[in-house]
Coordinates of C-alpha atoms and ligand atoms in Angstrom, one line a residue:
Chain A
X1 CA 96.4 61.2 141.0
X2 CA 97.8 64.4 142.9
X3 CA 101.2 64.7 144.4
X4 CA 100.9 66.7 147.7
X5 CA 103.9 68.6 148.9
X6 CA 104.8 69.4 152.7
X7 CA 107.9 70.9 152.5
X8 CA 108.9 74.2 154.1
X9 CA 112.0 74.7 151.9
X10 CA 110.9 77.2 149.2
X11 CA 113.5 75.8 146.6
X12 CA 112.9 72.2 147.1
X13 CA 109.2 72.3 147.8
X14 CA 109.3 74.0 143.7
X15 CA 111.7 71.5 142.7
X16 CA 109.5 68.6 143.6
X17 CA 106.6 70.5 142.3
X18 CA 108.2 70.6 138.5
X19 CA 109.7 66.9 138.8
X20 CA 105.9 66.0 139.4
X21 CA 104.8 68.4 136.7
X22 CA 106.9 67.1 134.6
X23 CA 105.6 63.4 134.4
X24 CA 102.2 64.5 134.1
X25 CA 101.2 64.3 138.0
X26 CA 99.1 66.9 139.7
X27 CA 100.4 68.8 142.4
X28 CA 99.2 70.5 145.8
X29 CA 101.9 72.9 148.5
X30 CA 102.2 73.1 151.7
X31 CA 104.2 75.1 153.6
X32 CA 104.2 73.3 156.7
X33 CA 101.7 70.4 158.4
X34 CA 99.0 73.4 160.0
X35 CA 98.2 74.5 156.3
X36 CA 97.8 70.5 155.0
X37 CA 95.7 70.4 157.8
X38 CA 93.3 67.0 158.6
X39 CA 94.1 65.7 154.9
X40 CA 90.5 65.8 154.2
X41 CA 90.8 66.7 150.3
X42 CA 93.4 64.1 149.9
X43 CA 91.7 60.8 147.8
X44 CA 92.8 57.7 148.8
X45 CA 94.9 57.1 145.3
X46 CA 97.1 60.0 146.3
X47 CA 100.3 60.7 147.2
X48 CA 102.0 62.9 150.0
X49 CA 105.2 63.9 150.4
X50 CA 106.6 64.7 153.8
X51 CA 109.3 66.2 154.9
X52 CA 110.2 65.9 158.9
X53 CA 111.7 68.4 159.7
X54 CA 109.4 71.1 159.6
X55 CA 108.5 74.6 161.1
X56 CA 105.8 73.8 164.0
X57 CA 104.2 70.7 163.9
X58 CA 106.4 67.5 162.9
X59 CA 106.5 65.7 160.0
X60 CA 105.2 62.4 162.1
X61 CA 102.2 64.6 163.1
X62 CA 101.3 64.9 159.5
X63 CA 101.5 61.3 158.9
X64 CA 99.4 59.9 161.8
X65 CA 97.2 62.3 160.8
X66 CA 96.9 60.4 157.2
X67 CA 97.4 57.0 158.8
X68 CA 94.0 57.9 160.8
X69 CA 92.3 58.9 157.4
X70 CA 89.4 55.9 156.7
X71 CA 91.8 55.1 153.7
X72 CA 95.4 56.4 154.0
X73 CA 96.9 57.5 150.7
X74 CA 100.7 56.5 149.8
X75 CA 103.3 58.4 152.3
X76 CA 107.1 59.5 151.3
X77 CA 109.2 61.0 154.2
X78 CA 112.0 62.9 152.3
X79 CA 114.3 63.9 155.0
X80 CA 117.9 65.6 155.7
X81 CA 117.9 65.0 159.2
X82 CA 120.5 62.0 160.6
X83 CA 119.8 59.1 160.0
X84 CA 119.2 58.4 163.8
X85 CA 116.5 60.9 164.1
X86 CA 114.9 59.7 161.0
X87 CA 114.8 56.0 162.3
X88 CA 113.4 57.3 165.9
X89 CA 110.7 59.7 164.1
X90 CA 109.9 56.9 162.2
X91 CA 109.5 53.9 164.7
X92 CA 105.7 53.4 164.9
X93 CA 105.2 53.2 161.2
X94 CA 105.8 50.7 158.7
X95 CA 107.0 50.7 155.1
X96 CA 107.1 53.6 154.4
X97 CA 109.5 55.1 151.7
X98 CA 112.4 56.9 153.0
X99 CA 114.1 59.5 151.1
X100 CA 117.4 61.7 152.3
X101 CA 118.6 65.0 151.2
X102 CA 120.2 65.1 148.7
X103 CA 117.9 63.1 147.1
X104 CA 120.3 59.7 146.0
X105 CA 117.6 57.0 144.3
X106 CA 115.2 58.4 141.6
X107 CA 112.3 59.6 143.0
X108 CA 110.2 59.3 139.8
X109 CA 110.3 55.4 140.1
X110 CA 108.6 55.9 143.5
X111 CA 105.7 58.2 142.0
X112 CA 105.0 56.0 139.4
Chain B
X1 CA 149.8 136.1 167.4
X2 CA 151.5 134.2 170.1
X3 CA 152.5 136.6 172.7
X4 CA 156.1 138.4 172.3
X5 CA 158.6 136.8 174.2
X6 CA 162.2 138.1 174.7
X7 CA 164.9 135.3 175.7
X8 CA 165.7 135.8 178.8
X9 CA 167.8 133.0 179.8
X10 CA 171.8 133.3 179.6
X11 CA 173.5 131.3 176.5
X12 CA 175.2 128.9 179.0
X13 CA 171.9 128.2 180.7
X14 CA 170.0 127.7 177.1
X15 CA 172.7 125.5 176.1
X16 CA 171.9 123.1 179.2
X17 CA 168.6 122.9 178.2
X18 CA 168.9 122.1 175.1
X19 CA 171.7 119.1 175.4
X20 CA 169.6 117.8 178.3
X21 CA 165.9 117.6 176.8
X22 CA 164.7 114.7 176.3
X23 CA 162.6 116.0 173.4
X24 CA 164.6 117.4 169.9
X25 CA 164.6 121.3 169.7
X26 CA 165.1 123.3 166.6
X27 CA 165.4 127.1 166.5
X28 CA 165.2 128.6 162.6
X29 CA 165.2 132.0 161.5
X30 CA 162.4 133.7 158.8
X31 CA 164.4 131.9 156.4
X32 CA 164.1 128.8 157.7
X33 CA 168.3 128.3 158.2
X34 CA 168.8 126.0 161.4
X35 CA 170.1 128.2 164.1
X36 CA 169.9 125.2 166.9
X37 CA 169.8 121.5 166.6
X38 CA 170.0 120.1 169.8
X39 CA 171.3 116.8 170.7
X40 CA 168.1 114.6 171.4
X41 CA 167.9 115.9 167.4
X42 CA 171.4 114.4 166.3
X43 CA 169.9 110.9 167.8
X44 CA 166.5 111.4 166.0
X45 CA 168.0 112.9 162.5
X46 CA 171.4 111.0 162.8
X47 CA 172.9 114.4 161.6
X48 CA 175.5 116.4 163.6
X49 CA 174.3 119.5 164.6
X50 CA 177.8 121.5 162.7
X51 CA 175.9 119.4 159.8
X52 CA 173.2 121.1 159.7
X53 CA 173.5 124.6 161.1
X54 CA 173.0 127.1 158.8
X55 CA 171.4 125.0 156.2
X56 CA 167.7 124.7 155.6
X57 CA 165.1 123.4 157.5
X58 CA 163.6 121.3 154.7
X59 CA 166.9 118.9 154.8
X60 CA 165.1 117.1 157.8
X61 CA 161.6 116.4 155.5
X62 CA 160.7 114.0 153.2
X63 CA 161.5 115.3 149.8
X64 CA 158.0 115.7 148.8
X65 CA 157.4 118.6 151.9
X66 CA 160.9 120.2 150.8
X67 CA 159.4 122.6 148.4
X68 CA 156.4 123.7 149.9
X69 CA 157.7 124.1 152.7
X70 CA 159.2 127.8 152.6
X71 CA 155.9 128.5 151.0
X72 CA 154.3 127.4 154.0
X73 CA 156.6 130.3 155.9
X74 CA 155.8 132.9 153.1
X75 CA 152.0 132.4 153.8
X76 CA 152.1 132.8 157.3
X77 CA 154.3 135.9 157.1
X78 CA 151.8 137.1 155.0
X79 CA 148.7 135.9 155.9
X80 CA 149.5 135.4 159.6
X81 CA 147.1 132.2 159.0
X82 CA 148.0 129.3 161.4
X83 CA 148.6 125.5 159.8
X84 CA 150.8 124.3 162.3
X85 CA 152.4 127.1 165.0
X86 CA 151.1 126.7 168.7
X87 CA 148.7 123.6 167.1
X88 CA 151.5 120.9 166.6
X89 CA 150.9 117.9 164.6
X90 CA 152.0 114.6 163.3
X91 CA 154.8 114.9 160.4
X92 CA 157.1 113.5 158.9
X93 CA 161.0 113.8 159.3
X94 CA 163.9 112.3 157.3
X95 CA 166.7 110.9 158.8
X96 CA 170.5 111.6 157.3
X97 CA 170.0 108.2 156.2
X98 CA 167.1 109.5 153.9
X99 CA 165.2 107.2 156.1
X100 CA 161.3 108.3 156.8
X101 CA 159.7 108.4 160.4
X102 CA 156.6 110.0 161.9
X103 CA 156.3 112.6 164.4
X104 CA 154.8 115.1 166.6
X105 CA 156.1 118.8 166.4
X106 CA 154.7 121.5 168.2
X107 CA 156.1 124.7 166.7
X108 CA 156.2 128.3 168.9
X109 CA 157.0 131.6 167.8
X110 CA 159.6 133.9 169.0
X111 CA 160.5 137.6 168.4
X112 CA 163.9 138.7 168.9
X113 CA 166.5 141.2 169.1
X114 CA 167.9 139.5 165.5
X115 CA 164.3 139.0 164.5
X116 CA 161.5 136.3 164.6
X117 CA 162.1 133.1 164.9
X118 CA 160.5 129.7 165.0
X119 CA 160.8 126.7 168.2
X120 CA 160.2 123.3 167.4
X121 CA 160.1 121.2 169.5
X122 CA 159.7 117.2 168.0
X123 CA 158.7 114.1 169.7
X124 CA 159.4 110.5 167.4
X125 CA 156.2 108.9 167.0
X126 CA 157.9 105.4 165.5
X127 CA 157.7 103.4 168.7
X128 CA 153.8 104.6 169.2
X129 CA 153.5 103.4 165.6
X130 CA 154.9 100.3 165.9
X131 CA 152.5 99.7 169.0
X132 CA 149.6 100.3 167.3
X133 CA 150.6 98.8 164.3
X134 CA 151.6 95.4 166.7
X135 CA 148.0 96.6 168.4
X136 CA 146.0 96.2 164.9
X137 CA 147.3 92.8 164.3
X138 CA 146.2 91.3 167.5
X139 CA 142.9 93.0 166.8
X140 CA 143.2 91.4 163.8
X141 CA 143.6 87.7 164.8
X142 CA 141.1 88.6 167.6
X143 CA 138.5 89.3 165.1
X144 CA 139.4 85.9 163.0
X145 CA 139.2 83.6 166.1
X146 CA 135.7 85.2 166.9
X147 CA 134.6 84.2 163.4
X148 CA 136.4 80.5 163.7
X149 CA 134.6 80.0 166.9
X150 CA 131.1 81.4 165.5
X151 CA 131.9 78.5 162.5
X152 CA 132.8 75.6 165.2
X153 CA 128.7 76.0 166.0
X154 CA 127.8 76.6 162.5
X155 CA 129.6 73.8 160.9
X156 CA 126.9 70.7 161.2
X157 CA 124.2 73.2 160.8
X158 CA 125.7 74.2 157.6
X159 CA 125.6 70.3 156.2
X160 CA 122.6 70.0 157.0
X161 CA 120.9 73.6 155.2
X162 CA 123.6 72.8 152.0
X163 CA 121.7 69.9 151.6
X164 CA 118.4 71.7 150.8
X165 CA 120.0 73.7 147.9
X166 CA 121.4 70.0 146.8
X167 CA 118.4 68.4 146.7
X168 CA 116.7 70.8 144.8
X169 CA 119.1 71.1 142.1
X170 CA 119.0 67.1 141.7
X171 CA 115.2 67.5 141.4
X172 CA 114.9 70.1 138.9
X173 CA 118.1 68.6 137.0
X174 CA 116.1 65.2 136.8
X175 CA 112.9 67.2 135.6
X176 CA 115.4 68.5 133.7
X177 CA 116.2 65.0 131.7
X178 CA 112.9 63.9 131.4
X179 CA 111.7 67.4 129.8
X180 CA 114.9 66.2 127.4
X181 CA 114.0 62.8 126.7
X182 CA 110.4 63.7 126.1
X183 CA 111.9 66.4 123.6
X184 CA 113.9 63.6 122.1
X185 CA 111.2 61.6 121.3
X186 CA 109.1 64.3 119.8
X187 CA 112.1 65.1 117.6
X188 CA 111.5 69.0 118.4
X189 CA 113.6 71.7 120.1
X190 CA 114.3 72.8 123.5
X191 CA 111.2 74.4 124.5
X192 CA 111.3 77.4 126.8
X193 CA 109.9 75.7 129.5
X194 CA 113.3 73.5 129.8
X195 CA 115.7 76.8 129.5
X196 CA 113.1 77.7 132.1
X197 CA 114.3 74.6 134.3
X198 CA 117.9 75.1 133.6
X199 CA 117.4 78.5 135.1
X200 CA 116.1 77.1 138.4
X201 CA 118.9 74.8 138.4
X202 CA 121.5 77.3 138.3
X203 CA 119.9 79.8 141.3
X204 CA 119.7 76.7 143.3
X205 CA 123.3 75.9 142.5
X206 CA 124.5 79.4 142.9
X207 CA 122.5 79.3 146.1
X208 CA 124.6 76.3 147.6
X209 CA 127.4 78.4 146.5
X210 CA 127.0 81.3 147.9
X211 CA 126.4 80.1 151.1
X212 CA 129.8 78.4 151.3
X213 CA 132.0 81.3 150.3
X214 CA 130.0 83.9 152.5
X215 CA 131.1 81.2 155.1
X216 CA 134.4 80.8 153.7
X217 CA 135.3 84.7 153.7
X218 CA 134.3 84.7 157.2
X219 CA 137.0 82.6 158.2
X220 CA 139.6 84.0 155.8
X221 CA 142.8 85.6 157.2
X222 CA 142.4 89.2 155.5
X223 CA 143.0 92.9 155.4
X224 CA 140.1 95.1 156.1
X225 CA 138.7 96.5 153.1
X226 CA 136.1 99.1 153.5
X227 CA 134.0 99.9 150.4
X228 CA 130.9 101.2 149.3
X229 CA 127.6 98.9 150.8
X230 CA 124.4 98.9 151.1
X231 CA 123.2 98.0 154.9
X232 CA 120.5 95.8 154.3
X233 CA 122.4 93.4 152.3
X234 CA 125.5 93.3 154.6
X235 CA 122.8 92.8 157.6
X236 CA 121.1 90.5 155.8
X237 CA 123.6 88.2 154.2
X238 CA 125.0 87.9 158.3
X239 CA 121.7 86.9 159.4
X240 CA 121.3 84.0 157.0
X241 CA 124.6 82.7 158.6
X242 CA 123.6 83.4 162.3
X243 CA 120.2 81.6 161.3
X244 CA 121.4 78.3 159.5
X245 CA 119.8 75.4 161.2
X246 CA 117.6 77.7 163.3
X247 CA 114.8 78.7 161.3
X248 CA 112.9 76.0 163.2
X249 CA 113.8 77.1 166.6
X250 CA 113.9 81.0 166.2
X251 CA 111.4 83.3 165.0
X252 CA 113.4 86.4 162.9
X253 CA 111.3 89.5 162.4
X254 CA 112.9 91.9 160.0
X255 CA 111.9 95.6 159.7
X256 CA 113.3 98.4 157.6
X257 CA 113.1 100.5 154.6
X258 CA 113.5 98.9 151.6
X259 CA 116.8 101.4 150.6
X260 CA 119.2 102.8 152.7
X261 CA 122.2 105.7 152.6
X262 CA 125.3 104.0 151.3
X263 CA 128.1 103.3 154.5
X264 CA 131.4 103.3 153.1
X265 CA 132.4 99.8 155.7
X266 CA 134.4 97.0 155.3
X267 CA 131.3 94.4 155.0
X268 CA 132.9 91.2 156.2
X269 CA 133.6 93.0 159.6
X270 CA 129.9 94.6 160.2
X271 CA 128.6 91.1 159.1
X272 CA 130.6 90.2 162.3
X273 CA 129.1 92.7 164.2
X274 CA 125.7 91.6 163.1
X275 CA 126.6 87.5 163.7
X276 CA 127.8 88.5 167.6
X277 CA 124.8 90.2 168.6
X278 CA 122.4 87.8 166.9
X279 CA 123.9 85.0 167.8
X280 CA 124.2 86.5 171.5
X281 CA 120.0 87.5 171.2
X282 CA 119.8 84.0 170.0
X283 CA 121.2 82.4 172.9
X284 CA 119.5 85.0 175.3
X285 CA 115.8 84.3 174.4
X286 CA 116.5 80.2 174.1
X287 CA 114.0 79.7 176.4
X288 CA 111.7 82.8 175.8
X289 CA 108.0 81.4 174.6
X290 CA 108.0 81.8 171.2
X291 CA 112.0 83.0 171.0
X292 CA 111.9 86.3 168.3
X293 CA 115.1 88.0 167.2
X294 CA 114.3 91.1 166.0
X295 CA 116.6 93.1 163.4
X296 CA 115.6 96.8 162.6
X297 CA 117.5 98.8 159.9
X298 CA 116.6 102.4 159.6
X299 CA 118.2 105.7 159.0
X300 CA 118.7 109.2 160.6
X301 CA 120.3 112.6 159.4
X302 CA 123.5 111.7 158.8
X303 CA 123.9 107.6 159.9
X304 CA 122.5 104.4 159.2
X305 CA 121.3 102.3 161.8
X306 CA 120.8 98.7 162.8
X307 CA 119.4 97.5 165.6
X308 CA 119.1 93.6 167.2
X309 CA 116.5 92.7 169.8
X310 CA 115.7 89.8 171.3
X311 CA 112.2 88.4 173.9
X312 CA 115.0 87.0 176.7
X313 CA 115.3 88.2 179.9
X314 CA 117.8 91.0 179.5
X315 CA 120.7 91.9 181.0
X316 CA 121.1 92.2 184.5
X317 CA 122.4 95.8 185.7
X318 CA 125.2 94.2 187.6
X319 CA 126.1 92.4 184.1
X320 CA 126.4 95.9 182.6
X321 CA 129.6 97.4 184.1
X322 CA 131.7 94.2 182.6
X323 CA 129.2 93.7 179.5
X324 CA 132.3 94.7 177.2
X325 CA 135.3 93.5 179.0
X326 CA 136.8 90.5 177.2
X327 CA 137.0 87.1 178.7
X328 CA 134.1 87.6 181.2
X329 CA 131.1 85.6 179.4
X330 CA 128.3 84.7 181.7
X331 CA 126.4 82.1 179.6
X332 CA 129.8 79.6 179.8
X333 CA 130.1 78.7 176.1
X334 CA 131.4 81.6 174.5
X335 CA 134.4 83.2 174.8
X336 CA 133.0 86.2 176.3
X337 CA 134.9 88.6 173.6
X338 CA 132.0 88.9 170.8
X339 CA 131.3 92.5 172.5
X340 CA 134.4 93.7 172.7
X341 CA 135.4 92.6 169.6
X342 CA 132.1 93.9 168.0
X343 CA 132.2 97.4 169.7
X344 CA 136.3 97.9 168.4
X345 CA 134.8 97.1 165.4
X346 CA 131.9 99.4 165.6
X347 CA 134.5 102.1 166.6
X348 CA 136.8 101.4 164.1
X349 CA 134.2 102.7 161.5
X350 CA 133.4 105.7 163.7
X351 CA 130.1 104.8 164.6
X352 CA 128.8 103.8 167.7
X353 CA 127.4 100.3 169.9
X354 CA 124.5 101.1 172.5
X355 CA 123.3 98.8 174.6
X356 CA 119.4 99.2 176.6
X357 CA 119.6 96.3 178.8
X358 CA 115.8 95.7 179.3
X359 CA 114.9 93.7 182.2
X360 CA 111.2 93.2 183.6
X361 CA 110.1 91.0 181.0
X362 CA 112.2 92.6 178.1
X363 CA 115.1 91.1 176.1
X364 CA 118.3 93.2 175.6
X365 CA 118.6 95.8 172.8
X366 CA 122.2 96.6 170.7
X367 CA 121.9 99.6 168.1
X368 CA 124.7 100.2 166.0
X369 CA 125.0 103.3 164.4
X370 CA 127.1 103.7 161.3
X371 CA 128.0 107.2 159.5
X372 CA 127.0 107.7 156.3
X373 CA 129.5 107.9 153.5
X374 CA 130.4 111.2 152.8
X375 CA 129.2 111.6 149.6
X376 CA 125.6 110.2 150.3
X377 CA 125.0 113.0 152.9
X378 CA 124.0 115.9 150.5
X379 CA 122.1 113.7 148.2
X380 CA 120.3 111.8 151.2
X381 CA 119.3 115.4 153.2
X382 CA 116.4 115.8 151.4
X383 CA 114.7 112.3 151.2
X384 CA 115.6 112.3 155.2
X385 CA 114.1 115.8 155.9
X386 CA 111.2 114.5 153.6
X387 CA 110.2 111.7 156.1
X388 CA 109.1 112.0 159.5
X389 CA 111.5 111.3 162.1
X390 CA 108.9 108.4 163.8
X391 CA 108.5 107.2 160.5
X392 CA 112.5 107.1 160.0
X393 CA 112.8 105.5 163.8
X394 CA 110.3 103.0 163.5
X395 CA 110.0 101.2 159.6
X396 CA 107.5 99.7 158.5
X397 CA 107.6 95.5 158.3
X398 CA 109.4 94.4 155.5
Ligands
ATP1 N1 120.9 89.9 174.0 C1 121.4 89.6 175.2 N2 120.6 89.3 176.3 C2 121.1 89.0 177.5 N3 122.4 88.9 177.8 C3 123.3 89.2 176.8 C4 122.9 89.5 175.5 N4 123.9 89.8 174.7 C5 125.0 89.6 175.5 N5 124.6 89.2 176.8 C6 125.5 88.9 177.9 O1 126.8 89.5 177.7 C7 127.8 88.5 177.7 C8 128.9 88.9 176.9 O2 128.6 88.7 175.5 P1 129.8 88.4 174.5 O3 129.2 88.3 173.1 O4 130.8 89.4 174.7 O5 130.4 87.0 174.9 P2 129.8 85.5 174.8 O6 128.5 85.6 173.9 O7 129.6 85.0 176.2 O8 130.9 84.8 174.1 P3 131.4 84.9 172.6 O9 132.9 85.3 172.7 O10 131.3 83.5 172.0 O11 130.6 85.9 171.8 C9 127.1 87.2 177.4 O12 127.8 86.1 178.0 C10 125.7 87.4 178.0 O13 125.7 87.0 179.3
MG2 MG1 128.5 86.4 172.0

């Protein structure tokens, strides 16, 4: 299983990196949603990480992009925007782990 | 030598002149003994003139000047070399009192039946001072609220980029634990790899750090300090401020050579310079197609340069007459002082704020140009002479 990254955030995009590293996962960067592109190398027993709030294209862009793969892979939105703009980019999906900056709840739990 | 001049005027008519000018008089002889002391000189000196007749000139200077003073008289009877006479220049006098005040004498030359003698004529500078002095402080404030203000719109924007420092510390600090527990189990030591995550953990920290006490100094009620800096780090530490919560929304370009002459500035306030005018460029090219701020650094003979551009529309030429008049913003949410404010600044450290409006599909252009510390000129001739000027003008992208 990888662990792909969007995050445009040098610092935190690394810092997810080594947490992953660090219980064994795989991982993949992104800088933004343009260079994860179509989500075409991602298997279905993947993760991706997603951050909102990013440089160009939106974070909701990249996931109904992987929503529209054949078989989506497991999405979690980490997010420092308000809580108001998280709920309204988030309106047409379902269950789909939230996580705010700064990170409160373990994130390993949700990886594994 | 100042022309010869025999006093022509009659005692009685000399001595109306003297009680009536508004300015203090003093007449010495080669010896520098007092012959007059008029009156506008008891009020400034607080001595009666029988005080002081007769007695040296150097009982109305600080004690320091006292001694060198008569040496100053020697030279120029033998040298005829000119420090002060027909040139006149801020002093300093001391009162009976032994009190110290500055100002302006203007010192002629006189030869006479009973031999040459020295005019001075002496203006008090104290309430000038005090002006200025009053001047500086309101400057001063000025300068503060300008920062406060520049905060108000930074504040949420602030939260909000803190938070990505934060959350990577908590990540790499939980790495952190299970590189630990996994250790723990193994029952060996630390491995480099965890000192390697500690490390990480710290930048980030410092990182969050940094960020709030560049903010906080901003805001600070201080003196200006000027010291020793290196350009691209003062520019560069104000643009990280005027870009918080932006980096979305803004495109920043950045040219320059990688070193720079040292300016000898008081950082804090050029950061302000920097924050106006990009956050002004900001504002101007909102609506631009793909908004760019542009900051150039670069040098030139003897200053350094900065320069910050924007894609907006420019700035009308009717805008230009009152572009640095306080209290006249055009764009209705600023104050309409960052100019001013950022141009007394500019001026303050003798450099210089140039505008090109643009106009016909170019943004507006502000160079400041800053002098380089003195001691950096001789060493920086060479490397300067060494480039060519285009290349100087225009650096390449960093
Ligand atoms: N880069 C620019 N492009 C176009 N117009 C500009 C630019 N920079 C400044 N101006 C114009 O000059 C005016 C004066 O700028 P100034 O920085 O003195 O005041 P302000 O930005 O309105 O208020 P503040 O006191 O908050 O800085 C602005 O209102 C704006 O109309
Ligand atoms: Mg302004």
């Amino acid at each position: 299983m990888t662990v792909h990254i969007v995050e445009d955030d040098d610092g935190v995009r690394d810092a997810l990196a080594e947490l992953c590293k660090s219980v064994g996962r795989r991982v993949r960067l992104y800088p933004d949603g343009e260079a994860f592109g179509a989500g075409t190398d991602v298997s279905p027993s993947d993760v991706v990480l997603v951050d909102l709030g990013l440089p160009g294209e939106h974070g909701s862009e990249v996931i109904r992009r992987i929503h529209a793969l054949p078989v989506p892979p497991r999405v979690i939105v980490i997010s420092g925007l308000p809580l108001a703009d998280i709920h309204f980019a988030m309106r047409e999906f379902a269950n789909i782990a939230v996580m705010r900056k700064p990170l409160t709840s373990d994130l390993l739990t949700l990886l594994m | 030598m100042q022309a010869v001049r025999r006093p022509t005027l009659s005692e009685a008519r000399l001595e109306s002149v003297l009680e009536t000018a508004p300015d203090g008089i003093i007449v010495m002889d080669e010896g520098s003994r007092l012959l007059i002391f008029n009156k506008a000189c008891e009020q400034l000196f607080g001595y009666q003139a029988s005080e002081v007749i007769g007695e040296n000139v150097s009982v109305l200077m600080p004690r320091e000047h006292q001694d060198n003073h008569d040496l100053y008289v020697q030279r120029y009877r033998a040298t005829g070399e000119r420090k002060i006479i027909g040139i006149g220049r801020e002093v300093e006098g001391r009162r009976k009192d032994g009190s110290i005040f500055p100002l302006d004498l203007s010192v002629g030359e006189a030869l006479t039946p009973n031999g040459r003698q020295f005019i001075g004529v002496i203006r008090d500078l104290s309430a000038r001072r005090e002006t200025e002095r009053r001047l500086a402080a309101v400057q001063a404030d000025l300068i503060r609220m300008t920062r406060v203000s520049a905060l108000d719109e930074m504040g949420s924007a602030l939260a909000h980029e803190l938070n990505q420092p934060l959350t990577a510390i908590m990540l790499y600090l939980q790495a952190l634990e299970r590189e630990v527990q996994r250790l723990q189990s193994a029952e060996t030591k630390l491995e480099p790899r965890a000192v390697e995550l500690l490390g990480k953990a710290t930048r980030e920290a410092q990182r969050a750090g940094s960020i709030i006490s560049r903010v906080r100094q901003l805001v600070e009620k201080r003196a200006p300090e000027r010291k020793r800096s290196d350009l691209n780090t003062v520019v560069d530490e104000a643009l990280e401020l005027a870009m918080l919560g932006r980096r979305r929304s803004i495109i920043l370009e950045r040219h320059g050579p990688e070193t720079l002459p040292v300016v000898f500035v008081d950082p804090v306030q050029v950061q302000q310079v920097v924050l106006n005018l990009a956050r002004n460029a900001i504002e101007a090219c909102h609506d631009a197609d793909r908004p760019t701020l542009t900051i150039k650094t670069w040098f030139e003979s003897d200053s350094v340069c900065f320069s910050v551009s924007d894609n907006g529309p420019g700035i009308a030429p009717e805008q230009m007459q009152s572009l640095f008049s306080a209290f006249r913003s055009e764009n209705g949410t600023g104050m309409g002082i960052g100019l001013t404010i950022s141009r007394a600044i500019v001026q303050n450290h003798k450099g210089e704020l140039l505008v090109d409006p643009g106009g016909n599909g170019h943004g507006a252009r502000f160079t400041v140009r800053l002098p380089i510390a003195a001691d950096e000129k001789v060493a920086n001739r060479d490397s300067a002479a060494a480039m060519p000027l285009a290349a100087a003008a225009e650096p390449d992208k960093t």
